mmCIF file of C-alpha atoms and ligand atoms in Angstrom:
data_model
loop_
_atom_site.group_PDB
_atom_site.id
_atom_site.type_symbol
_atom_site.label_atom_id
_atom_site.label_comp_id
_atom_site.label_asym_id
_atom_site.label_seq_id
_atom_site.Cartn_x
_atom_site.Cartn_y
_atom_site.Cartn_z
ATOM 1 C CA MET A 1 -47.557 -32.391 20.629
ATOM 2 C CA ALA A 2 -45.109 -33.675 18.035
ATOM 3 C CA THR A 3 -42.301 -31.348 16.968
ATOM 4 C CA VAL A 4 -40.997 -31.395 13.410
ATOM 5 C CA VAL A 5 -37.963 -29.547 12.114
ATOM 6 C CA GLN A 6 -38.132 -28.849 8.387
ATOM 7 C CA LYS A 7 -35.471 -27.446 6.090
ATOM 8 C CA TYR A 8 -36.099 -25.800 2.740
ATOM 9 C CA GLY A 9 -33.259 -25.578 0.224
ATOM 10 C CA GLY A 10 -32.327 -22.442 -1.698
ATOM 11 C CA SER A 11 -33.825 -23.615 -4.998
ATOM 12 C CA SER A 12 -37.209 -24.050 -3.252
ATOM 13 C CA LEU A 13 -37.027 -20.439 -2.018
ATOM 14 C CA ALA A 14 -35.659 -18.853 -5.185
ATOM 15 C CA ASP A 15 -38.428 -16.251 -5.717
ATOM 16 C CA ALA A 16 -41.431 -14.666 -3.999
ATOM 17 C CA ASP A 17 -43.815 -17.184 -5.500
ATOM 18 C CA LYS A 18 -41.807 -20.145 -4.222
ATOM 19 C CA ILE A 19 -41.494 -18.523 -0.812
ATOM 20 C CA LYS A 20 -45.281 -18.350 -0.631
ATOM 21 C CA ARG A 21 -45.548 -21.994 -1.644
ATOM 22 C CA VAL A 22 -43.063 -22.985 1.045
ATOM 23 C CA ALA A 23 -45.114 -21.007 3.565
ATOM 24 C CA GLU A 24 -48.200 -22.950 2.442
ATOM 25 C CA ARG A 25 -46.390 -26.226 2.971
ATOM 26 C CA ILE A 26 -45.282 -25.171 6.460
ATOM 27 C CA ALA A 27 -48.838 -24.064 7.271
ATOM 28 C CA ALA A 28 -50.195 -27.422 6.097
ATOM 29 C CA SER A 29 -47.758 -29.257 8.397
ATOM 30 C CA ARG A 30 -48.745 -27.001 11.291
ATOM 31 C CA GLN A 31 -52.396 -27.813 10.623
ATOM 32 C CA THR A 32 -51.753 -31.527 11.121
ATOM 33 C CA GLY A 33 -51.307 -30.579 14.775
ATOM 34 C CA CYS A 34 -47.532 -30.525 15.190
ATOM 35 C CA GLN A 35 -45.161 -27.758 16.181
ATOM 36 C CA VAL A 36 -42.996 -26.682 13.272
ATOM 37 C CA VAL A 37 -39.503 -25.204 13.236
ATOM 38 C CA ALA A 38 -38.492 -24.443 9.644
ATOM 39 C CA VAL A 39 -34.877 -23.797 8.681
ATOM 40 C CA CYS A 40 -34.342 -21.782 5.501
ATOM 41 C CA SER A 41 -31.416 -21.660 3.087
ATOM 42 C CA ALA A 42 -30.610 -18.468 1.205
ATOM 43 C CA MET A 43 -32.753 -17.731 -1.872
ATOM 44 C CA GLY A 44 -31.439 -19.376 -5.058
ATOM 45 C CA ASP A 45 -27.806 -18.495 -5.724
ATOM 46 C CA THR A 46 -27.648 -15.744 -3.111
ATOM 47 C CA THR A 47 -24.647 -17.215 -1.282
ATOM 48 C CA ASP A 48 -22.615 -17.518 -4.505
ATOM 49 C CA ASP A 49 -23.616 -13.985 -5.479
ATOM 50 C CA LEU A 50 -22.542 -12.599 -2.096
ATOM 51 C CA ILE A 51 -19.183 -14.378 -2.392
ATOM 52 C CA LYS A 52 -18.673 -12.842 -5.855
ATOM 53 C CA LEU A 53 -19.639 -9.437 -4.553
ATOM 54 C CA ALA A 54 -17.123 -9.654 -1.727
ATOM 55 C CA HIS A 55 -14.403 -10.564 -4.197
ATOM 56 C CA GLN A 56 -15.240 -7.516 -6.260
ATOM 57 C CA ILE A 57 -14.346 -5.468 -3.188
ATOM 58 C CA THR A 58 -11.183 -7.319 -2.223
ATOM 59 C CA PRO A 59 -9.421 -10.515 -3.315
ATOM 60 C CA ARG A 60 -9.042 -11.662 0.284
ATOM 61 C CA PRO A 61 -12.084 -10.665 2.312
ATOM 62 C CA ASP A 62 -11.712 -10.726 6.069
ATOM 63 C CA PRO A 63 -13.197 -14.054 7.273
ATOM 64 C CA ARG A 64 -15.237 -12.453 10.039
ATOM 65 C CA GLU A 65 -16.795 -9.906 7.700
ATOM 66 C CA MET A 66 -17.349 -12.622 5.100
ATOM 67 C CA ASP A 67 -19.404 -14.675 7.550
ATOM 68 C CA LEU A 68 -21.485 -11.701 8.612
ATOM 69 C CA LEU A 69 -22.117 -10.983 4.928
ATOM 70 C CA LEU A 70 -23.028 -14.579 4.004
ATOM 71 C CA SER A 71 -25.303 -15.009 7.022
ATOM 72 C CA THR A 72 -27.593 -12.328 5.608
ATOM 73 C CA GLY A 73 -28.723 -14.618 2.774
ATOM 74 C CA GLU A 74 -30.616 -16.960 5.084
ATOM 75 C CA VAL A 75 -31.869 -14.046 7.200
ATOM 76 C CA VAL A 76 -33.587 -12.604 4.112
ATOM 77 C CA SER A 77 -35.332 -15.865 3.172
ATOM 78 C CA SER A 78 -36.366 -16.597 6.771
ATOM 79 C CA ALA A 79 -37.917 -13.176 7.304
ATOM 80 C CA LEU A 80 -39.797 -13.459 3.995
ATOM 81 C CA VAL A 81 -41.150 -16.921 4.856
ATOM 82 C CA ALA A 82 -42.314 -15.629 8.267
ATOM 83 C CA MET A 83 -43.993 -12.658 6.551
ATOM 84 C CA ALA A 84 -45.729 -14.983 4.108
ATOM 85 C CA LEU A 85 -47.035 -17.143 6.965
ATOM 86 C CA ASN A 86 -48.213 -14.108 8.921
ATOM 87 C CA SER A 87 -50.022 -12.733 5.887
ATOM 88 C CA MET A 88 -51.805 -16.082 5.541
ATOM 89 C CA GLY A 89 -53.105 -15.672 9.084
ATOM 90 C CA HIS A 90 -50.564 -17.933 10.793
ATOM 91 C CA GLN A 91 -48.442 -16.817 13.695
ATOM 92 C CA ALA A 92 -44.790 -17.099 12.760
ATOM 93 C CA VAL A 93 -41.537 -15.540 13.861
ATOM 94 C CA SER A 94 -38.136 -15.670 12.172
ATOM 95 C CA LEU A 95 -34.898 -15.953 14.143
ATOM 96 C CA THR A 96 -31.263 -15.538 13.154
ATOM 97 C CA GLY A 97 -28.736 -18.171 14.255
ATOM 98 C CA VAL A 98 -27.820 -15.928 17.200
ATOM 99 C CA GLN A 99 -31.443 -15.601 18.315
ATOM 100 C CA ALA A 100 -31.941 -19.336 17.868
ATOM 101 C CA GLY A 101 -29.049 -19.957 20.301
ATOM 102 C CA ILE A 102 -26.707 -21.814 17.942
ATOM 103 C CA GLN A 103 -23.266 -21.585 19.552
ATOM 104 C CA THR A 104 -20.193 -22.357 17.457
ATOM 105 C CA THR A 105 -16.416 -22.386 17.354
ATOM 106 C CA THR A 106 -14.630 -19.369 15.861
ATOM 107 C CA LEU A 107 -13.532 -21.065 12.651
ATOM 108 C CA PHE A 108 -15.157 -18.567 10.283
ATOM 109 C CA GLY A 109 -16.536 -20.152 7.127
ATOM 110 C CA LYS A 110 -16.534 -23.649 8.613
ATOM 111 C CA ALA A 111 -17.529 -23.221 12.241
ATOM 112 C CA GLN A 112 -18.643 -26.237 14.235
ATOM 113 C CA ILE A 113 -21.689 -26.222 16.457
ATOM 114 C CA THR A 114 -20.625 -26.481 20.108
ATOM 115 C CA GLY A 115 -24.073 -26.331 21.623
ATOM 116 C CA ILE A 116 -27.596 -25.053 21.162
ATOM 117 C CA GLU A 117 -29.565 -23.108 23.747
ATOM 118 C CA PRO A 118 -33.037 -23.164 22.213
ATOM 119 C CA LYS A 119 -34.761 -21.099 24.952
ATOM 120 C CA ARG A 120 -36.180 -18.563 22.543
ATOM 121 C CA ILE A 121 -37.385 -21.220 20.107
ATOM 122 C CA ARG A 122 -39.155 -23.069 22.931
ATOM 123 C CA LYS A 123 -40.787 -19.849 24.159
ATOM 124 C CA GLU A 124 -42.136 -19.010 20.690
ATOM 125 C CA LEU A 125 -43.373 -22.576 20.145
ATOM 126 C CA ALA A 126 -45.092 -22.500 23.540
ATOM 127 C CA GLU A 127 -46.903 -19.349 22.425
ATOM 128 C CA GLY A 128 -48.250 -21.302 19.477
ATOM 129 C CA LYS A 129 -45.967 -19.756 16.859
ATOM 130 C CA THR A 130 -44.221 -21.433 13.996
ATOM 131 C CA VAL A 131 -40.509 -20.660 14.201
ATOM 132 C CA ILE A 132 -38.437 -19.948 11.108
ATOM 133 C CA VAL A 133 -34.675 -20.201 11.667
ATOM 134 C CA ALA A 134 -31.993 -18.830 9.358
ATOM 135 C CA GLY A 135 -29.852 -21.819 8.380
ATOM 136 C CA PHE A 136 -26.078 -22.174 8.054
ATOM 137 C CA GLN A 137 -25.115 -19.795 10.889
ATOM 138 C CA GLY A 138 -24.370 -19.430 14.544
ATOM 139 C CA PHE A 139 -22.342 -17.266 16.898
ATOM 140 C CA THR A 140 -19.134 -17.476 18.908
ATOM 141 C CA GLU A 141 -18.467 -16.817 22.594
ATOM 142 C CA GLU A 142 -17.485 -13.295 21.521
ATOM 143 C CA ASN A 143 -20.866 -12.875 19.858
ATOM 144 C CA ASP A 144 -19.440 -12.865 16.360
ATOM 145 C CA VAL A 145 -21.615 -14.357 13.634
ATOM 146 C CA THR A 146 -20.192 -17.479 11.990
ATOM 147 C CA THR A 147 -21.227 -19.692 9.087
ATOM 148 C CA LEU A 148 -21.040 -23.479 9.195
ATOM 149 C CA GLY A 149 -19.796 -24.339 5.686
ATOM 150 C CA ARG A 150 -21.430 -24.649 2.268
ATOM 151 C CA GLY A 151 -24.708 -26.508 2.283
ATOM 152 C CA ALA A 152 -24.823 -26.413 6.075
ATOM 153 C CA SER A 153 -28.465 -25.439 6.492
ATOM 154 C CA ASP A 154 -28.980 -29.215 6.581
ATOM 155 C CA LEU A 155 -26.689 -29.264 9.592
ATOM 156 C CA THR A 156 -28.661 -26.481 11.292
ATOM 157 C CA ALA A 157 -31.849 -28.484 10.807
ATOM 158 C CA VAL A 158 -30.463 -31.766 12.133
ATOM 159 C CA ALA A 159 -28.768 -30.024 15.085
ATOM 160 C CA LEU A 160 -32.009 -28.235 15.994
ATOM 161 C CA ALA A 161 -33.954 -31.489 15.696
ATOM 162 C CA ALA A 162 -31.469 -33.109 18.095
ATOM 163 C CA ALA A 163 -31.525 -30.183 20.553
ATOM 164 C CA LEU A 164 -35.315 -29.942 20.552
ATOM 165 C CA LYS A 165 -35.708 -33.743 20.654
ATOM 166 C CA ALA A 166 -37.946 -33.330 17.631
ATOM 167 C CA ASP A 167 -39.848 -36.322 16.354
ATOM 168 C CA ARG A 168 -38.188 -35.954 13.006
ATOM 169 C CA CYS A 169 -36.299 -33.757 10.622
ATOM 170 C CA GLU A 170 -37.608 -33.198 7.094
ATOM 171 C CA ILE A 171 -35.250 -31.959 4.392
ATOM 172 C CA TYR A 172 -37.193 -30.458 1.484
ATOM 173 C CA THR A 173 -35.361 -30.012 -1.779
ATOM 174 C CA ASP A 174 -35.758 -30.052 -5.571
ATOM 175 C CA VAL A 175 -35.518 -33.840 -6.043
ATOM 176 C CA GLU A 176 -37.802 -36.522 -4.674
ATOM 177 C CA GLY A 177 -35.311 -38.425 -2.546
ATOM 178 C CA ILE A 178 -32.302 -40.719 -2.782
ATOM 179 C CA TYR A 179 -32.072 -43.006 -5.816
ATOM 180 C CA THR A 180 -30.413 -46.361 -6.496
ATOM 181 C CA ALA A 181 -28.129 -44.500 -8.937
ATOM 182 C CA ASP A 182 -27.946 -41.026 -10.446
ATOM 183 C CA PRO A 183 -31.145 -40.931 -12.567
ATOM 184 C CA ARG A 184 -29.307 -38.878 -15.213
ATOM 185 C CA VAL A 185 -26.916 -41.812 -15.726
ATOM 186 C CA VAL A 186 -29.327 -44.689 -15.111
ATOM 187 C CA PRO A 187 -32.842 -43.778 -16.293
ATOM 188 C CA GLU A 188 -34.330 -46.886 -14.637
ATOM 189 C CA ALA A 189 -32.959 -45.906 -11.201
ATOM 190 C CA VAL A 190 -35.630 -46.056 -8.518
ATOM 191 C CA LYS A 191 -36.208 -44.028 -5.389
ATOM 192 C CA ILE A 192 -35.084 -45.749 -2.190
ATOM 193 C CA PRO A 193 -37.888 -45.684 0.408
ATOM 194 C CA ASP A 194 -35.628 -45.974 3.441
ATOM 195 C CA ILE A 195 -31.950 -46.234 4.157
ATOM 196 C CA SER A 196 -29.485 -46.304 7.068
ATOM 197 C CA TYR A 197 -27.240 -43.358 7.967
ATOM 198 C CA GLU A 198 -24.113 -45.254 6.927
ATOM 199 C CA GLU A 199 -25.520 -46.149 3.517
ATOM 200 C CA MET A 200 -26.719 -42.570 3.067
ATOM 201 C CA LEU A 201 -23.209 -41.250 3.701
ATOM 202 C CA GLU A 202 -21.968 -43.391 0.819
ATOM 203 C CA LEU A 203 -24.887 -42.573 -1.466
ATOM 204 C CA ALA A 204 -25.202 -38.888 -0.593
ATOM 205 C CA MET A 205 -24.454 -37.932 -4.183
ATOM 206 C CA LEU A 206 -27.368 -39.874 -5.677
ATOM 207 C CA GLY A 207 -30.313 -37.589 -6.203
ATOM 208 C CA ALA A 208 -30.799 -35.430 -3.155
ATOM 209 C CA LYS A 209 -27.470 -34.266 -1.866
ATOM 210 C CA MET A 210 -27.253 -33.864 1.856
ATOM 211 C CA GLN A 211 -24.356 -32.231 3.576
ATOM 212 C CA PRO A 212 -22.281 -35.157 4.981
ATOM 213 C CA ARG A 213 -21.729 -33.563 8.412
ATOM 214 C CA SER A 214 -25.488 -33.371 8.851
ATOM 215 C CA ILE A 215 -25.851 -37.105 8.162
ATOM 216 C CA GLU A 216 -23.114 -37.885 10.686
ATOM 217 C CA LEU A 217 -24.833 -35.736 13.299
ATOM 218 C CA ALA A 218 -28.194 -37.370 12.564
ATOM 219 C CA ALA A 219 -26.556 -40.778 13.079
ATOM 220 C CA ILE A 220 -25.060 -39.762 16.443
ATOM 221 C CA TYR A 221 -28.350 -38.411 17.801
ATOM 222 C CA GLU A 222 -30.462 -40.954 15.915
ATOM 223 C CA VAL A 223 -32.578 -38.230 14.340
ATOM 224 C CA PRO A 224 -34.794 -39.760 11.645
ATOM 225 C CA VAL A 225 -34.440 -37.628 8.515
ATOM 226 C CA LEU A 226 -36.913 -37.559 5.654
ATOM 227 C CA VAL A 227 -35.593 -36.244 2.325
ATOM 228 C CA ALA A 228 -38.419 -35.221 -0.002
ATOM 229 C CA HIS A 229 -39.478 -32.790 -2.724
ATOM 230 C CA SER A 230 -40.558 -29.343 -1.520
ATOM 231 C CA PHE A 231 -43.624 -29.110 -3.724
ATOM 232 C CA LYS A 232 -44.581 -32.654 -4.698
ATOM 233 C CA ASP A 233 -46.600 -34.946 -2.488
ATOM 234 C CA SER A 234 -44.364 -37.958 -2.922
ATOM 235 C CA PRO A 235 -43.087 -40.013 0.022
ATOM 236 C CA GLY A 236 -39.333 -39.279 -0.246
ATOM 237 C CA THR A 237 -36.545 -41.281 1.399
ATOM 238 C CA LEU A 238 -36.380 -41.875 5.154
ATOM 239 C CA ILE A 239 -32.876 -42.044 6.639
ATOM 240 C CA HIS A 240 -32.908 -43.813 9.988
ATOM 241 C CA ARG A 241 -31.345 -46.444 12.206
ATOM 242 C CA GLU A 242 -32.728 -49.558 10.632
ATOM 243 C CA ALA A 243 -32.136 -53.237 11.140
ATOM 244 C CA PRO A 244 -31.461 -54.491 7.618
ATOM 245 C CA MET A 245 -33.841 -57.273 6.713
ATOM 246 C CA GLU A 246 -32.109 -60.415 5.557
ATOM 247 C CA THR A 247 -34.360 -60.831 2.595
ATOM 248 C CA ARG A 248 -34.059 -57.466 0.963
ATOM 249 C CA ASN A 249 -31.531 -56.619 -1.732
ATOM 250 C CA LYS A 250 -28.274 -56.056 0.123
ATOM 251 C CA VAL A 251 -27.089 -53.629 -2.537
ATOM 252 C CA ARG A 252 -28.967 -50.357 -2.055
ATOM 253 C CA GLY A 253 -27.333 -48.284 -4.730
ATOM 254 C CA VAL A 254 -24.426 -47.647 -7.080
ATOM 255 C CA ALA A 255 -22.403 -44.511 -6.454
ATOM 256 C CA CYS A 256 -19.956 -42.842 -8.791
ATOM 257 C CA ASP A 257 -17.325 -40.209 -8.118
ATOM 258 C CA LEU A 258 -15.530 -38.639 -11.064
ATOM 259 C CA ASN A 259 -13.267 -36.473 -8.953
ATOM 260 C CA VAL A 260 -10.451 -39.018 -8.700
ATOM 261 C CA GLY A 261 -6.725 -38.640 -9.264
ATOM 262 C CA LYS A 262 -4.089 -41.325 -8.815
ATOM 263 C CA ILE A 263 -0.424 -41.110 -7.900
ATOM 264 C CA THR A 264 2.043 -44.003 -8.066
ATOM 265 C CA VAL A 265 5.452 -43.934 -6.433
ATOM 266 C CA LEU A 266 7.645 -46.403 -8.322
ATOM 267 C CA GLY A 267 10.481 -48.498 -6.980
ATOM 268 C CA VAL A 268 10.112 -47.558 -3.335
ATOM 269 C CA PRO A 269 12.677 -49.181 -1.011
ATOM 270 C CA ASP A 270 10.713 -51.672 1.114
ATOM 271 C CA ARG A 271 11.607 -50.800 4.694
ATOM 272 C CA PRO A 272 9.768 -49.661 7.819
ATOM 273 C CA GLY A 273 8.716 -46.011 7.866
ATOM 274 C CA ILE A 274 8.430 -45.565 4.111
ATOM 275 C CA ALA A 275 4.621 -45.390 4.031
ATOM 276 C CA ALA A 276 4.669 -42.879 6.878
ATOM 277 C CA ALA A 277 7.296 -40.836 5.014
ATOM 278 C CA ILE A 278 4.970 -40.611 2.001
ATOM 279 C CA PHE A 279 1.628 -40.048 3.717
ATOM 280 C CA GLU A 280 2.559 -37.808 6.653
ATOM 281 C CA PRO A 281 3.492 -34.811 4.501
ATOM 282 C CA LEU A 282 0.310 -35.268 2.459
ATOM 283 C CA ALA A 283 -1.771 -35.277 5.643
ATOM 284 C CA GLN A 284 0.032 -32.155 6.844
ATOM 285 C CA ALA A 285 -0.804 -30.471 3.552
ATOM 286 C CA GLY A 286 -4.483 -31.321 4.082
ATOM 287 C CA VAL A 287 -4.655 -33.790 1.182
ATOM 288 C CA SER A 288 -6.906 -36.685 2.086
ATOM 289 C CA VAL A 289 -5.867 -40.002 0.622
ATOM 290 C CA ASP A 290 -8.466 -42.552 -0.350
ATOM 291 C CA VAL A 291 -7.544 -45.943 -1.855
ATOM 292 C CA ILE A 292 -3.994 -47.130 -1.136
ATOM 293 C CA VAL A 293 -2.405 -50.138 -2.827
ATOM 294 C CA GLN A 294 1.124 -51.368 -2.129
ATOM 295 C CA ASN A 295 2.469 -54.144 -4.328
ATOM 296 C CA ALA A 296 4.354 -57.143 -2.925
ATOM 297 C CA SER A 297 8.003 -56.188 -3.129
ATOM 298 C CA VAL A 298 10.364 -57.653 -5.650
ATOM 299 C CA GLU A 299 14.036 -57.412 -4.706
ATOM 300 C CA LYS A 300 13.179 -55.099 -1.819
ATOM 301 C CA LEU A 301 11.464 -52.594 -4.128
ATOM 302 C CA THR A 302 7.729 -51.930 -4.220
ATOM 303 C CA ASP A 303 5.243 -49.623 -5.934
ATOM 304 C CA VAL A 304 2.767 -47.594 -3.886
ATOM 305 C CA SER A 305 -0.359 -46.240 -5.592
ATOM 306 C CA PHE A 306 -3.078 -44.139 -4.031
ATOM 307 C CA THR A 307 -6.014 -42.015 -5.043
ATOM 308 C CA ILE A 308 -6.896 -38.501 -3.925
ATOM 309 C CA SER A 309 -9.476 -36.033 -5.116
ATOM 310 C CA ARG A 310 -8.561 -34.784 -8.563
ATOM 311 C CA THR A 311 -8.653 -31.187 -7.436
ATOM 312 C CA ASP A 312 -5.755 -31.922 -5.054
ATOM 313 C CA LEU A 313 -3.671 -33.642 -7.746
ATOM 314 C CA PRO A 314 -1.355 -30.814 -8.877
ATOM 315 C CA ARG A 315 -0.115 -29.881 -5.418
ATOM 316 C CA ALA A 316 0.010 -33.520 -4.268
ATOM 317 C CA VAL A 317 2.145 -34.524 -7.267
ATOM 318 C CA GLU A 318 4.586 -31.756 -6.494
ATOM 319 C CA LEU A 319 4.824 -32.853 -2.888
ATOM 320 C CA VAL A 320 5.162 -36.565 -3.682
ATOM 321 C CA ARG A 321 7.908 -35.917 -6.244
ATOM 322 C CA SER A 322 10.115 -34.369 -3.615
ATOM 323 C CA ILE A 323 9.281 -37.113 -1.108
ATOM 324 C CA ALA A 324 10.087 -39.803 -3.695
ATOM 325 C CA HIS A 325 13.438 -38.185 -4.290
ATOM 326 C CA ALA A 326 14.161 -37.977 -0.562
ATOM 327 C CA ILE A 327 13.375 -41.654 0.113
ATOM 328 C CA GLY A 328 15.284 -42.901 -2.911
ATOM 329 C CA ALA A 329 12.299 -44.099 -4.970
ATOM 330 C CA LYS A 330 12.669 -44.566 -8.726
ATOM 331 C CA GLY A 331 10.019 -42.053 -9.735
ATOM 332 C CA THR A 332 6.366 -40.994 -9.670
ATOM 333 C CA THR A 333 3.533 -41.153 -12.159
ATOM 334 C CA SER A 334 0.076 -39.659 -11.930
ATOM 335 C CA SER A 335 -3.198 -39.830 -13.795
ATOM 336 C CA SER A 336 -6.387 -37.868 -13.564
ATOM 337 C CA GLY A 337 -8.746 -39.690 -15.927
ATOM 338 C CA LEU A 338 -10.175 -42.020 -13.314
ATOM 339 C CA ALA A 339 -13.437 -42.573 -11.505
ATOM 340 C CA LYS A 340 -14.615 -44.458 -8.461
ATOM 341 C CA VAL A 341 -17.644 -46.712 -8.840
ATOM 342 C CA SER A 342 -19.096 -48.354 -5.730
ATOM 343 C CA ILE A 343 -21.885 -50.718 -4.844
ATOM 344 C CA VAL A 344 -23.243 -49.783 -1.425
ATOM 345 C CA GLY A 345 -25.347 -51.697 1.066
ATOM 346 C CA ALA A 346 -25.281 -52.801 4.692
ATOM 347 C CA GLY A 347 -24.361 -56.443 4.974
ATOM 348 C CA ILE A 348 -22.681 -57.045 1.624
ATOM 349 C CA GLN A 349 -19.477 -57.999 3.392
ATOM 350 C CA ASN A 350 -21.084 -60.853 5.288
ATOM 351 C CA ALA A 351 -22.836 -62.226 2.256
ATOM 352 C CA PRO A 352 -20.705 -64.250 -0.143
ATOM 353 C CA GLY A 353 -20.376 -63.437 -3.800
ATOM 354 C CA TYR A 354 -20.939 -59.684 -4.029
ATOM 355 C CA ALA A 355 -17.326 -58.899 -4.900
ATOM 356 C CA ALA A 356 -17.173 -61.754 -7.404
ATOM 357 C CA ARG A 357 -20.422 -60.627 -9.075
ATOM 358 C CA THR A 358 -19.142 -57.057 -9.268
ATOM 359 C CA PHE A 359 -15.890 -58.075 -10.943
ATOM 360 C CA ARG A 360 -17.583 -60.558 -13.296
ATOM 361 C CA ALA A 361 -20.145 -57.990 -14.457
ATOM 362 C CA LEU A 362 -17.424 -55.417 -15.167
ATOM 363 C CA ALA A 363 -15.174 -57.974 -16.858
ATOM 364 C CA ASP A 364 -17.961 -59.192 -19.151
ATOM 365 C CA ALA A 365 -18.485 -55.610 -20.250
ATOM 366 C CA GLY A 366 -14.775 -55.113 -20.874
ATOM 367 C CA VAL A 367 -14.326 -52.583 -18.095
ATOM 368 C CA ASN A 368 -10.818 -52.778 -16.646
ATOM 369 C CA ILE A 369 -10.510 -52.391 -12.870
ATOM 370 C CA GLU A 370 -7.417 -50.444 -11.820
ATOM 371 C CA MET A 371 -7.786 -50.658 -8.066
ATOM 372 C CA ILE A 372 -10.203 -52.250 -5.621
ATOM 373 C CA THR A 373 -11.146 -51.352 -2.087
ATOM 374 C CA THR A 374 -13.872 -52.545 0.238
ATOM 375 C CA SER A 375 -15.501 -51.508 3.493
ATOM 376 C CA GLU A 376 -18.215 -53.168 5.535
ATOM 377 C CA ILE A 377 -20.888 -51.604 3.380
ATOM 378 C CA ARG A 378 -19.138 -50.916 0.083
ATOM 379 C CA ILE A 379 -17.147 -52.443 -2.766
ATOM 380 C CA THR A 380 -15.312 -49.808 -4.777
ATOM 381 C CA CYS A 381 -13.575 -50.175 -8.128
ATOM 382 C CA ILE A 382 -11.370 -47.514 -9.667
ATOM 383 C CA VAL A 383 -11.972 -47.511 -13.425
ATOM 384 C CA ALA A 384 -11.180 -45.240 -16.374
ATOM 385 C CA GLU A 385 -13.341 -42.136 -16.294
ATOM 386 C CA GLU A 386 -14.782 -42.760 -19.766
ATOM 387 C CA LYS A 387 -16.022 -46.178 -18.591
ATOM 388 C CA ALA A 388 -17.567 -44.920 -15.347
ATOM 389 C CA LYS A 389 -21.137 -44.327 -16.498
ATOM 390 C CA GLU A 390 -21.238 -47.646 -18.305
ATOM 391 C CA ALA A 391 -19.898 -49.365 -15.173
ATOM 392 C CA VAL A 392 -22.662 -47.785 -13.089
ATOM 393 C CA ARG A 393 -25.339 -48.979 -15.522
ATOM 394 C CA ILE A 394 -23.855 -52.486 -15.638
ATOM 395 C CA LEU A 395 -23.717 -52.843 -11.852
ATOM 396 C CA HIS A 396 -27.201 -51.393 -11.444
ATOM 397 C CA ARG A 397 -28.484 -54.116 -13.760
ATOM 398 C CA ALA A 398 -26.252 -56.881 -12.337
ATOM 399 C CA PHE A 399 -27.750 -56.412 -8.882
ATOM 400 C CA GLY A 400 -31.336 -56.012 -10.080
ATOM 401 C CA LEU A 401 -31.755 -52.540 -8.620
ATOM 402 C CA GLU A 402 -34.273 -51.410 -11.247
ATOM 403 C CA SER A 403 -36.906 -53.586 -9.572
ATOM 404 C CA GLY A 404 -36.675 -51.657 -6.282
ATOM 405 C CA SER A 405 -34.768 -52.591 -3.145
HETATM 406 N N1 LIG B 1 -26.718 -20.892 1.557
HETATM 407 C C1 LIG B 1 -25.642 -21.756 1.989
HETATM 408 C C2 LIG B 1 -24.952 -22.351 0.784
HETATM 409 O O1 LIG B 1 -25.380 -22.113 -0.342
HETATM 410 C C3 LIG B 1 -26.108 -22.803 2.931
HETATM 411 C C4 LIG B 1 -27.123 -23.763 2.376
HETATM 412 O O2 LIG B 1 -27.677 -23.575 1.308
HETATM 413 O O3 LIG B 1 -27.395 -24.760 3.046
HETATM 414 O O4 LIG B 1 -23.993 -23.049 0.910
HETATM 415 MG MG1 MG B 2 -27.671 -22.681 -0.929
#
């Protein structure tokens, strides 16, 4: 019998009525003859509300207690979904992360799954029951309850699908799938029927958001993941290991990230060890650096520019100022009004002309490109934030994405 792991997001479980509808959907899947394990997120904004509540008690809640508190959100929704199924005449049982055998590290708030011992899940499935698992949680060797990070019910679902060797993992949410661009920015954006894990990692912000760690895990274990709407019968987007067809549009989508800040270190002495001197302290401070550009040096002086997430900008600027002073650079500048616009698709690097078409389309529209970076599956331009949406629309049109990929 086929085994399917499903995951229902918090917005699909926000009230009693929605919980009943989710239970109906699970029952319908069960009736197609497969075994179902359904992972639930906490109802609506429960997790945010619990965090606020904790902060009303103390400004710095103990991490262990915080995780025990937050884990209750998904326990509530799971028990309610199981109750709804039982009341509809279906046999269902809900399990916490501990009962489901999800072992983790002790990093409270961001624990990593070290292994899954799904004995109990298997036993319940063998007895013909549908198993509902509380998402986003596990337990340590010491039997302490941990949580896996915000949005990590996706991770629970993919990890369970891998451990149970499920036929597939279905992520049900409040949008219909992954789109060629954010439909709020590009009204003619179309839903992508299927996509590779690597492309999905780059496009994760378009339409359905999936937690990136869950996509990485799905790629490692080759778990096919369907992202679809919880209550609509539309086909969704299938994320899987696919061999890209030569004939299809190599650009799958246009992504945009507004959370970009840039720092430039001016007049840096051009000698070995300088880049390390700048980037090591940033790494130690947990600031992740994205695009790096170093100019050709003139009279043994060079400029080094790089982007980081805008939220890290204030502390990074402070750090870089003191580094610049220490290495004898002329100064530092920073700007926050930037955005990152990318075309994404497997194979664009091996096909000529994609970079040229990107730059031509932006130039014709008068969009200035500040920095450029590429990967095997992506061409990224850093542009002014106020031009970002226009740039997305232009590139979407330039690569004919409105006609489907
Ligand atoms: N309830 C948790 C959160 O809001 C986990 C999840 O929804 O996946 O982050
Ligand atoms: Mg949630």
